Tab-separated table of C-alpha atoms and ligand atoms in Angstrom:
chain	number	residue	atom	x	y	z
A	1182	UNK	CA	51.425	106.251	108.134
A	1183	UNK	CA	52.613	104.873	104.427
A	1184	UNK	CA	56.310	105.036	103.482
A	1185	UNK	CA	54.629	106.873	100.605
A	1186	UNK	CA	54.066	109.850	102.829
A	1187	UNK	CA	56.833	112.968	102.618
A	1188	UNK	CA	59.607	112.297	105.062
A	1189	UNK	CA	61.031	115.230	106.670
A	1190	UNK	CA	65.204	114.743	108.454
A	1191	UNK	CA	64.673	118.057	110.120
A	1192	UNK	CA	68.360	119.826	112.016
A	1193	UNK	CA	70.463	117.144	111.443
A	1194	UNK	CA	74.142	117.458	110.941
A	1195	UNK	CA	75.453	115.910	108.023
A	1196	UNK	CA	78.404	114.156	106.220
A	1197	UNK	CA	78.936	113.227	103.234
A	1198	UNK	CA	81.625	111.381	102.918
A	1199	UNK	CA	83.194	113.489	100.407
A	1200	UNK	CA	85.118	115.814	102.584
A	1201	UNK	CA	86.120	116.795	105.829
A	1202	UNK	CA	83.807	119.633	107.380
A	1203	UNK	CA	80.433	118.685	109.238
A	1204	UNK	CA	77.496	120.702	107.785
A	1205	UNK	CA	75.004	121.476	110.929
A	1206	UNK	CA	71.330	122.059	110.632
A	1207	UNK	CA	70.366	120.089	107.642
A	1208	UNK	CA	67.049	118.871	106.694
A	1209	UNK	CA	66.391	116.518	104.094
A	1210	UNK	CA	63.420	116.021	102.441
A	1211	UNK	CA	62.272	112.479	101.153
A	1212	UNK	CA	59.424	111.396	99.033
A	1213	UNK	CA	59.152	107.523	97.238
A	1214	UNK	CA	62.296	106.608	98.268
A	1215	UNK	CA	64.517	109.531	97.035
A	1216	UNK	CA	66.333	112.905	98.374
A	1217	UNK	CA	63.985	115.688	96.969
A	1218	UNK	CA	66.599	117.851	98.279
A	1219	UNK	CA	69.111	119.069	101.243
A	1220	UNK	CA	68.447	122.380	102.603
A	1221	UNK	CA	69.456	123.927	105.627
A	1222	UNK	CA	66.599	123.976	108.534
A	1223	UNK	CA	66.352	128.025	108.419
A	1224	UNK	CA	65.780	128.453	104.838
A	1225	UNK	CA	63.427	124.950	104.343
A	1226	UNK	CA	60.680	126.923	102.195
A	1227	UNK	CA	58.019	125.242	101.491
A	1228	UNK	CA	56.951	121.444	102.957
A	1229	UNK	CA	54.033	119.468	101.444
A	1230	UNK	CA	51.243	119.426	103.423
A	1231	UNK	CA	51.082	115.620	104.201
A	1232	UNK	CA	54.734	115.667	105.405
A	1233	UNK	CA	56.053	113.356	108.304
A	1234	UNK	CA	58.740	115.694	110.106
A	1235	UNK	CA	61.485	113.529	112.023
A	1236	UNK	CA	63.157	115.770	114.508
A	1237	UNK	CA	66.639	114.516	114.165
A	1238	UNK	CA	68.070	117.225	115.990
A	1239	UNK	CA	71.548	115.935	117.812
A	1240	UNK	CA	71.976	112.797	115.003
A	1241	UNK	CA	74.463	112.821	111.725
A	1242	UNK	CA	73.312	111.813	108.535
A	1243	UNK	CA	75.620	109.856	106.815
A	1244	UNK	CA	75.485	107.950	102.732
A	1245	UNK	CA	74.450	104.310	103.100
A	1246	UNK	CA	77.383	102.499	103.068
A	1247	UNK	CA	79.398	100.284	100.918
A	1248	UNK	CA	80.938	96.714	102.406
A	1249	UNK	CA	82.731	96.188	99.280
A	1250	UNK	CA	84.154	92.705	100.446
A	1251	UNK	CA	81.815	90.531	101.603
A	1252	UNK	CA	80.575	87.038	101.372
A	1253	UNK	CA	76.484	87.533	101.950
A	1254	UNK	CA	76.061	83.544	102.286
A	1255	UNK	CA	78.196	82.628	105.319
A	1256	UNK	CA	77.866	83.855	108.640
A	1257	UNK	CA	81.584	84.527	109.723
A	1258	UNK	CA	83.005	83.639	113.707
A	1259	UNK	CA	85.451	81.960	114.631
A	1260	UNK	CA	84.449	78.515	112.670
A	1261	UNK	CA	84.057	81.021	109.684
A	1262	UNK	CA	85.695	77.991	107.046
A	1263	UNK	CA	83.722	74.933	108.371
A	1264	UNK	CA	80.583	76.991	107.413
A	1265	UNK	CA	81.614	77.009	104.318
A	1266	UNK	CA	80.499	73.459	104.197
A	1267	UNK	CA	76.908	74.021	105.558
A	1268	UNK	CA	73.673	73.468	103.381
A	1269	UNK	CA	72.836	75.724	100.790
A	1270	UNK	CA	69.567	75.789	102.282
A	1271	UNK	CA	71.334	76.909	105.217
A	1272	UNK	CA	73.422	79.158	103.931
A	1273	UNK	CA	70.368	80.792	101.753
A	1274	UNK	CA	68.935	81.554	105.220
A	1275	UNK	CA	72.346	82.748	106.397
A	1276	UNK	CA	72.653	85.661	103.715
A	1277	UNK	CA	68.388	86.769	104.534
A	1278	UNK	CA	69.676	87.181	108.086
A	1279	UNK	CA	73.105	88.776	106.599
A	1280	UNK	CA	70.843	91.339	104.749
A	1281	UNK	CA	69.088	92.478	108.242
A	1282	UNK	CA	72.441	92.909	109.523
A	1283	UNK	CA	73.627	95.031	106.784
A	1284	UNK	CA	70.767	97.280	106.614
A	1285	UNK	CA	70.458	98.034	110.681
A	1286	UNK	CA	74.180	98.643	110.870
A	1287	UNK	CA	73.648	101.682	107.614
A	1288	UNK	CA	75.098	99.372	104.830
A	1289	UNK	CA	73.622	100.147	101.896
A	1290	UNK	CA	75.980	97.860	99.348
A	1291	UNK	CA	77.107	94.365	99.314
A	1292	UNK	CA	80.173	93.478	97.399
A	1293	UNK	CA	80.264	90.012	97.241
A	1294	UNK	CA	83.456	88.302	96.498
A	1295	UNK	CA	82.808	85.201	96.912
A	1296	UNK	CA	80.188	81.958	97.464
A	1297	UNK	CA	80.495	78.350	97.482
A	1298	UNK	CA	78.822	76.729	94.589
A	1299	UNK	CA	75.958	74.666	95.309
A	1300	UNK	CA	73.510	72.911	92.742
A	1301	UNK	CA	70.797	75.321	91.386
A	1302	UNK	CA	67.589	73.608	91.900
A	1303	UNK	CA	65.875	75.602	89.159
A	1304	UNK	CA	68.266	73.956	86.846
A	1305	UNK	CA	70.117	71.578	88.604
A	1306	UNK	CA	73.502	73.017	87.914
A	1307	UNK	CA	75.937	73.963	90.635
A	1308	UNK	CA	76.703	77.732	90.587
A	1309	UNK	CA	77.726	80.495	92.650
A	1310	UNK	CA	75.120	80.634	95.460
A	1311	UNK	CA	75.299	84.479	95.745
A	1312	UNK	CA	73.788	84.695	92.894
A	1313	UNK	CA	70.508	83.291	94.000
A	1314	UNK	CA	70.846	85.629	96.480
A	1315	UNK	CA	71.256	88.986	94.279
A	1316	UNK	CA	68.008	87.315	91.959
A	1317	UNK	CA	65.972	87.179	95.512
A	1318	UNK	CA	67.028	90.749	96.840
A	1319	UNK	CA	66.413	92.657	93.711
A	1320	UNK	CA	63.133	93.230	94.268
A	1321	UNK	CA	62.917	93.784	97.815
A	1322	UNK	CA	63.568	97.280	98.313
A	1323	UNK	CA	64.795	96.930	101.972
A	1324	UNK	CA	67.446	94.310	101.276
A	1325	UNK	CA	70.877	95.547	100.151
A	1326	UNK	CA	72.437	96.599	96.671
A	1327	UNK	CA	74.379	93.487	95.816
A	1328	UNK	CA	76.835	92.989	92.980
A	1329	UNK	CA	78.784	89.243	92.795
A	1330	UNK	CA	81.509	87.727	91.693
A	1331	UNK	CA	80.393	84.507	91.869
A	1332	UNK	CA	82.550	81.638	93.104
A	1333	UNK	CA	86.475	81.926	93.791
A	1334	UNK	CA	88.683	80.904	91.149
A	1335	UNK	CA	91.851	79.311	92.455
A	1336	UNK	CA	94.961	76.542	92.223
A	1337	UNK	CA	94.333	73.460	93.355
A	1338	UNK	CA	95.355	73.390	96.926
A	1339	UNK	CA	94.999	76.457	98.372
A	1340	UNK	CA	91.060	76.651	98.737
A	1341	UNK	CA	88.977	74.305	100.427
A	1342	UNK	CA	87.631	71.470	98.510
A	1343	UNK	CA	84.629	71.748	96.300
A	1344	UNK	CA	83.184	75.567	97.376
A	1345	UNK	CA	85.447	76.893	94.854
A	1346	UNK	CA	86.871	76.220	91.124
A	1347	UNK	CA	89.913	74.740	90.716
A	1348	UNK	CA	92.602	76.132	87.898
A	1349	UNK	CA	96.049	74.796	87.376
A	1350	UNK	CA	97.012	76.344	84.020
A	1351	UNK	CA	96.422	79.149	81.715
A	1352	UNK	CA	93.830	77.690	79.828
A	1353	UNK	CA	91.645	76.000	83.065
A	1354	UNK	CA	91.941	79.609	84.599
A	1355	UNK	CA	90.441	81.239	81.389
A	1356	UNK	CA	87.838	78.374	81.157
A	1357	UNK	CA	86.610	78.888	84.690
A	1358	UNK	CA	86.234	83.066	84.328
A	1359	UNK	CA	83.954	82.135	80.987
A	1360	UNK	CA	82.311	79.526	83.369
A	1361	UNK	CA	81.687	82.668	85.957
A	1362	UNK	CA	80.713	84.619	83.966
A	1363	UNK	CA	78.035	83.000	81.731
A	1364	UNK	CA	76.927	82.074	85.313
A	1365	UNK	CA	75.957	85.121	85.601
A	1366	UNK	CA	78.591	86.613	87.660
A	1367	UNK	CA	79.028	90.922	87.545
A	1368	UNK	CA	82.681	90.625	88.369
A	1369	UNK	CA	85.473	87.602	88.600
A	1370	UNK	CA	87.445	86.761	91.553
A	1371	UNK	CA	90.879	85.231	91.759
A	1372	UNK	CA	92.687	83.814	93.776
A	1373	UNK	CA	96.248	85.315	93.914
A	1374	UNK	CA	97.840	83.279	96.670
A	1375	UNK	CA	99.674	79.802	95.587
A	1376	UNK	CA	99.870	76.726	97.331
A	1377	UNK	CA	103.349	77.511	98.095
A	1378	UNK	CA	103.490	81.419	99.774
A	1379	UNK	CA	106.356	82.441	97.335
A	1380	UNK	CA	105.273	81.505	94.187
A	1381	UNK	CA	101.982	83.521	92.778
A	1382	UNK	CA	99.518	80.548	91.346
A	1383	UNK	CA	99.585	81.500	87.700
A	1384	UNK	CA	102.260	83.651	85.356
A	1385	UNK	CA	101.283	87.436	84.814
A	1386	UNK	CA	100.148	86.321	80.950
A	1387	UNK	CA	97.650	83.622	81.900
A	1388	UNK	CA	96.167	86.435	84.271
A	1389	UNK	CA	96.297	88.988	81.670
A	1390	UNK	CA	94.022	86.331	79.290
A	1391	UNK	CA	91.632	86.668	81.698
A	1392	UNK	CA	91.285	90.421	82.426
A	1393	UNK	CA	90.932	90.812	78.305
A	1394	UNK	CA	88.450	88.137	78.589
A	1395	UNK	CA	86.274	89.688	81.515
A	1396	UNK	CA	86.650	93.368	80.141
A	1397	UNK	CA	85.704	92.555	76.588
A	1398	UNK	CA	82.453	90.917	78.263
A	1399	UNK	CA	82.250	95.037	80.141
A	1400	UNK	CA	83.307	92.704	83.907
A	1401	UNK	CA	85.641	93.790	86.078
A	1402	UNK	CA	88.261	91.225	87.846
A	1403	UNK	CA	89.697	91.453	91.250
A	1404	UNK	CA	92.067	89.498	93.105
A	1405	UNK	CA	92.644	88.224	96.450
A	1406	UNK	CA	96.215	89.294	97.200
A	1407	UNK	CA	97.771	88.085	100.997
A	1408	UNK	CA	101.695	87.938	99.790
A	1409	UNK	CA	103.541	90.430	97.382
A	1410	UNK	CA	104.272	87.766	94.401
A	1411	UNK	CA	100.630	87.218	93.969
A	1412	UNK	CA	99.960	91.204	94.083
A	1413	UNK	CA	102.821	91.509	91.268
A	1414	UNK	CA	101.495	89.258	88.568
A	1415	UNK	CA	97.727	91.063	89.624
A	1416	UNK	CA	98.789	94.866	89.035
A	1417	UNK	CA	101.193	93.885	86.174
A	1418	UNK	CA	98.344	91.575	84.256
A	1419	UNK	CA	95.955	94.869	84.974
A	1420	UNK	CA	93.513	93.490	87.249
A	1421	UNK	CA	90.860	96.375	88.390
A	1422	UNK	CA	91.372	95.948	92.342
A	1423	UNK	CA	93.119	93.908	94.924
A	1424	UNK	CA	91.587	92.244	98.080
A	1425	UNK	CA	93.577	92.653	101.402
A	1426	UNK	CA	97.021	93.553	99.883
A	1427	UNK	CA	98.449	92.583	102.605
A	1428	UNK	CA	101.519	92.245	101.898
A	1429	UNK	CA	102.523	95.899	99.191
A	1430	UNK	CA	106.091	97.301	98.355
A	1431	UNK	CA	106.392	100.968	97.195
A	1432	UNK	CA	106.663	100.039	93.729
A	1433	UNK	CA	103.337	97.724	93.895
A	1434	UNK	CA	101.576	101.161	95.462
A	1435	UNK	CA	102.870	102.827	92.594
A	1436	UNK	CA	101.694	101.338	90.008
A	1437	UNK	CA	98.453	100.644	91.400
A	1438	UNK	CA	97.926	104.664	91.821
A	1439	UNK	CA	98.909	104.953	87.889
A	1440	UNK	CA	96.937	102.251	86.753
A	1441	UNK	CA	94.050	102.862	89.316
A	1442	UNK	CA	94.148	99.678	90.608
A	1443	UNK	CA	91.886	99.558	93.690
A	1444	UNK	CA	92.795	98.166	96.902
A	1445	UNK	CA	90.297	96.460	99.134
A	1446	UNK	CA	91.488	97.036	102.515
A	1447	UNK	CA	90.051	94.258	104.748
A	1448	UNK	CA	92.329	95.308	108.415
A	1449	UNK	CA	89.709	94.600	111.026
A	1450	UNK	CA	90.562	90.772	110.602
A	1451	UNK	CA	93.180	91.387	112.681
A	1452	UNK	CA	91.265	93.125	115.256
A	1453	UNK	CA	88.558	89.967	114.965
A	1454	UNK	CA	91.394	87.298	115.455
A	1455	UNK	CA	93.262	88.835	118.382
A	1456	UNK	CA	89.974	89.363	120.082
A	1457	UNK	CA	89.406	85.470	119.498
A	1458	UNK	CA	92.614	85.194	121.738
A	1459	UNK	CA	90.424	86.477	124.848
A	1460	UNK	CA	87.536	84.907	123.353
A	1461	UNK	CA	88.238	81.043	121.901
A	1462	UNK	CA	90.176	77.522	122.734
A	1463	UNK	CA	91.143	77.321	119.338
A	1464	UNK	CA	95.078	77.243	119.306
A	1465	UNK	CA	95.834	79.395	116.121
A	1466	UNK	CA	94.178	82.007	118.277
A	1467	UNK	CA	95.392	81.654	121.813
A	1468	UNK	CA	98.940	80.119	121.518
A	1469	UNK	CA	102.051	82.111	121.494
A	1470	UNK	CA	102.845	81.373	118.450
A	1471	UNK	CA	99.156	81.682	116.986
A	1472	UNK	CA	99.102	85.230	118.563
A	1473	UNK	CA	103.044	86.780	117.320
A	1474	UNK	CA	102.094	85.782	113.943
A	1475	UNK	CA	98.962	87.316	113.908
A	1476	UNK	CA	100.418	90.719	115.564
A	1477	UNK	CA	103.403	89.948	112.560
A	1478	UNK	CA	100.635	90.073	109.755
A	1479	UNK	CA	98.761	92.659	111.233
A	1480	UNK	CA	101.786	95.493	111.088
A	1481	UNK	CA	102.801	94.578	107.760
A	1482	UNK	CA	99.318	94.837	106.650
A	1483	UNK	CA	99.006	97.998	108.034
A	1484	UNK	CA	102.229	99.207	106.649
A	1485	UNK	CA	100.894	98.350	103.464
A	1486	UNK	CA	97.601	100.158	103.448
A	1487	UNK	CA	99.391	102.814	104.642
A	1488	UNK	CA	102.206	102.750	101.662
A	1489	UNK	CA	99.132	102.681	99.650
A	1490	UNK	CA	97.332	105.826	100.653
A	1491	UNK	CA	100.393	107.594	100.966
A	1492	UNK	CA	101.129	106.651	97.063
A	1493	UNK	CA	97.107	107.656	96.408
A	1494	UNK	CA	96.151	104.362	96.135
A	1495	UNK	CA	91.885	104.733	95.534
A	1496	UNK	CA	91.088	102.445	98.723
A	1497	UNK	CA	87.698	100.899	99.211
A	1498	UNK	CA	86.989	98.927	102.148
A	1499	UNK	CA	84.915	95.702	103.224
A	1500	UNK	CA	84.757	93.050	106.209
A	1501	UNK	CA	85.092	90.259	104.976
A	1502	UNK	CA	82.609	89.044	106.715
A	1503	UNK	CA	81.682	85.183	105.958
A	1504	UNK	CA	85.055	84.585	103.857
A	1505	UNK	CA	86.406	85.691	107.337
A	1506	UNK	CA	85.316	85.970	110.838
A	1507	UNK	CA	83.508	89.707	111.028
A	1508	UNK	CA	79.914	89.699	111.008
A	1509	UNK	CA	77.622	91.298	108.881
A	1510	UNK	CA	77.550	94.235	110.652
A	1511	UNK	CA	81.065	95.489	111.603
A	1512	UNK	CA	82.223	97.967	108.873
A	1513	UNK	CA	82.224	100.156	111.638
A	1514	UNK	CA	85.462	98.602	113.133
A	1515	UNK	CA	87.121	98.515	109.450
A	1516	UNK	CA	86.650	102.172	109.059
A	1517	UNK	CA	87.965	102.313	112.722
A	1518	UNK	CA	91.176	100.153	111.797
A	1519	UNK	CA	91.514	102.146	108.717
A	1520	UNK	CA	92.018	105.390	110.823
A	1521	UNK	CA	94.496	102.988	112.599
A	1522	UNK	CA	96.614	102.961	109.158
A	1523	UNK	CA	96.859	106.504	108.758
A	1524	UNK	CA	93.681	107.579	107.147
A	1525	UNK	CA	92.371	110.737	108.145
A	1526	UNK	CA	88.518	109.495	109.677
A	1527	UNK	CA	86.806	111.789	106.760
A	1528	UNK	CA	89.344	109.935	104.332
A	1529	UNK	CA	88.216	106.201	105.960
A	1530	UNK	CA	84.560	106.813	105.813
A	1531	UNK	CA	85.386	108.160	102.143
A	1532	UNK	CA	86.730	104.541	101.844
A	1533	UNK	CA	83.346	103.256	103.353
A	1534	UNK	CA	81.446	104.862	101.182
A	1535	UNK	CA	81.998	106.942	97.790
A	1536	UNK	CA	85.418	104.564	97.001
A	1537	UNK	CA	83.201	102.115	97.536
A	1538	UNK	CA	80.984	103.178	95.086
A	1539	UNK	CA	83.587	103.969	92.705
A	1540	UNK	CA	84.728	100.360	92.796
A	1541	UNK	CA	81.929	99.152	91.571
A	1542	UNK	CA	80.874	101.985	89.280
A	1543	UNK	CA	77.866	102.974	90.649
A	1544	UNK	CA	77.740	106.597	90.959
A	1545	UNK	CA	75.320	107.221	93.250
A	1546	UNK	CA	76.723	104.740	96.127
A	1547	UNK	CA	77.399	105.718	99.347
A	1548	UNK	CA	76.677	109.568	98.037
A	1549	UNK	CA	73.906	111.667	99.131
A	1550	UNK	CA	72.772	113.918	96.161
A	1551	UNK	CA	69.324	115.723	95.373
A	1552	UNK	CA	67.019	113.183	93.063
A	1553	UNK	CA	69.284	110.163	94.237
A	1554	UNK	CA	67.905	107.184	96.217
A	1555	UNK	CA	66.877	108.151	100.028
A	1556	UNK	CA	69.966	105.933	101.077
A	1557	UNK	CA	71.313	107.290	104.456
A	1558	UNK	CA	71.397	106.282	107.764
A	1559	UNK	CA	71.256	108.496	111.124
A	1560	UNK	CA	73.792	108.064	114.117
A	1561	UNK	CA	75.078	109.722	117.133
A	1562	UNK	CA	78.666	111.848	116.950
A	1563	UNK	CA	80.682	113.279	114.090
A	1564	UNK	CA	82.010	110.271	111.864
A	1565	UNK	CA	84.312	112.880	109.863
A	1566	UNK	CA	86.645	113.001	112.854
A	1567	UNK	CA	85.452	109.721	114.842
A	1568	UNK	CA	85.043	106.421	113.062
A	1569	UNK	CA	83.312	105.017	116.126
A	1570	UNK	CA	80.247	106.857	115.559
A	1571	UNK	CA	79.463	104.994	112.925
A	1572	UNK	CA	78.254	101.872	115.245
A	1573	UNK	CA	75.715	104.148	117.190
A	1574	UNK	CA	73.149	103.762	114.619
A	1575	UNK	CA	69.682	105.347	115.524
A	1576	UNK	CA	67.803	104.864	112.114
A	1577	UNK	CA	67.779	103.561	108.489
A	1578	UNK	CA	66.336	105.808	106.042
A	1579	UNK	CA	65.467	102.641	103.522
A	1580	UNK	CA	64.193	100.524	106.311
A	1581	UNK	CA	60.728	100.433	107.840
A	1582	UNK	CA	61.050	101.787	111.001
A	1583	UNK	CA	60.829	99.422	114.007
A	1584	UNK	CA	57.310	98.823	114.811
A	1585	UNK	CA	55.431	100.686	112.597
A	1586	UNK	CA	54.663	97.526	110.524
A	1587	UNK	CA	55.409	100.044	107.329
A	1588	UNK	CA	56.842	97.964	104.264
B	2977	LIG	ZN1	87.001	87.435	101.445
């Protein structure tokens, strides 16, 4: 059997992400890799002759999914920064084993925001190791979409030493986005927390520079935003999108919803660290004091992404996995956390999916549509009213299937 034979999804349910109601028996015809189209199973018409059918009866098809923060070179847990620090040809083998992840757990897109710099041995110059990365999986079909924002850009101080480029002033900061992106990053990152928590690193004009900068070369720029001063000088210096926002006001929300400033909600952290209480020695974890200001963080985060939808914030979603201590395959538990915040679960796998592929301006991301690429995935239960389904994956319609030996 060749994944070049007519693939028949016959009475599946389906949803797409883009609203609340469950369609029921849906088949879904694919051929080379794309949707020839959606039909319902009574009226299918006509089926080539070579077709494979798939009785999918019982399952929910559901748009490949978009982890739109994620670092595809480190492997996350509980040591999550000290792997920063591991061997690039370590970490290379890190993000191949990332991609499996992705795939089996029905994430389609990679956003990654972030990877340490190590030296390129084609040219012997240290960039952003993600980018290897994107160069290896863009011709492998059954690895993830990946877009990158190369390295971190932040103040001296606040990131650990050498993964990341240091800026102190306007013009370092607009020295290292050119740096990024004549590296051959699709999209900047900054780093919007200071070394001290109530002062944001840079001034709202130095910021600004570099959103001209990056937009005038057609990149977007995000920030990384844990405190409210650093989300100011972001959404008032126009930055596309914030990471975490973990710390929004009502007037931040409302701004962001008239600019269309993204957030990047990135909640199941919190989940991952209190469950390190139960699990780990480490004593930011387990202590008292480790735990109450974890719980503390948590609400306020919460309160935020929920100020945020409730302004009509556009929120995307991601793990974090690597730059935190998710793994590759736990979007499910940030679309649950999401529904935590307030979202609707239709609204949160919205976030999961075509947000996602707003953000990054690929229209047919984490969409099912007639001539698009074949990029769903099956599982069990209704993910429009319970986010949980999402982690009882049964199949991956971009993937080989499991021991047919089909590439
Ligand atoms: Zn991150």
């Amino acid at each position: 059997m060749s994944i070049h034979r007519p693939t028949l999804y016959r009475d599946a349910a389906l949803a797409d992400g883009v609203g609340p109601s469950l369609r029921k028996g849906v088949s879904v015809l694919v051929n080379d890799r794309r949707i020839v189209w959606v039909r319902p199973t009574s009226d299918e018409r006509d089926l080539p002759p070579d077709v494979h059918v798939i009785d999918a009866g019982g399952s929910t098809i559901v748009p490949g999914m978009v982890d739109a923060h994620s670092h595809v070179t480190l492997p996350g847990g509980s040591h999550w920064i000290d792997r920063g620090a591991d061997p690039p040809e370590e970490l290379l083998e890190v993000a191949e084993h990332n991609g499996e992840l992705l795939g089996r757990a029905g994430v389609r897109w990679a956003r990654d925001v972030g990877s340490p710099l190590a030296v390129d041995p084609r040219d012997g110059r240290r960039r952003a190791l993600a980018l290897r990365v994107r160069e290896r999986w863009k011709s492998d079909p059954n690895r993830p979409r990946i877009r990158v924002a190369g390295t971190w850009i932040g103040h001296s101080g606040v990131l650990t030493g050498g993964l990341a480029v240091e800026a102190d002033d306007g013009p370092a900061l607009l020295k290292a986005a050119s740096t990024q992106l004549d590296d051959g990053a699709d999209f900047l990152k900054l780093y919007l927390d200071g070394p001290k928590k109530e002062e944001a690193p840079w001034s709202t004009e130095d910021v600004r520079a570099v959103v001209e900068l990056a937009h005038g070369r057609g990149a977007k720029v995000t920030a990384h935003s844990g405190f409210l001063v650093g989300a100011r000088v972001g959404i008032d210096a126009g930055v596309d999108s914030l990471e975490h926002g973990f710390e929004l006001d009502s007037d931040a929300v409302s701004q962001m919803a008239r600019q269309g400033t993204f957030l990047v909600s990135t909640l199941a952290i919190f989940r991952s660290w209190a469950s390190f209480a139960q699990t780990t020695t480490l004593p930011r974890f387990v202590g008292d004091e480790g735990t109450d200001r974890i719980a503390h963080r948590r609400e306020r985060a919460i309160e935020s992404a929920q100020l945020a939808h409730r302004a009509g914030v556009r929120i995307a979603t991601g793990t974090d996995f690597g730059g935190g201590s998710l793994r590759a395959n736990h979007l499910a538990w940030e679309v649950e956390a999401l529904v935590e915040a307030g979202l609707k679960p239709w609204e949160a796998l919205a976030s999961a999916t075509v947000r996602g592929g707003e953000l990054l301006a690929e229209p047919q991301a984490g969409r099912i549509v007639e001539g698009g690429p074949a990029d769903f995935f099956l599982v069990h239960g209704d993910p429009l009213t319970d986010p949980t389904a999402l982690w009882r994956v049964w199949r991956v319609a971009w993937l080989p299937e499991a021991g047919t030996g089909q590439r």
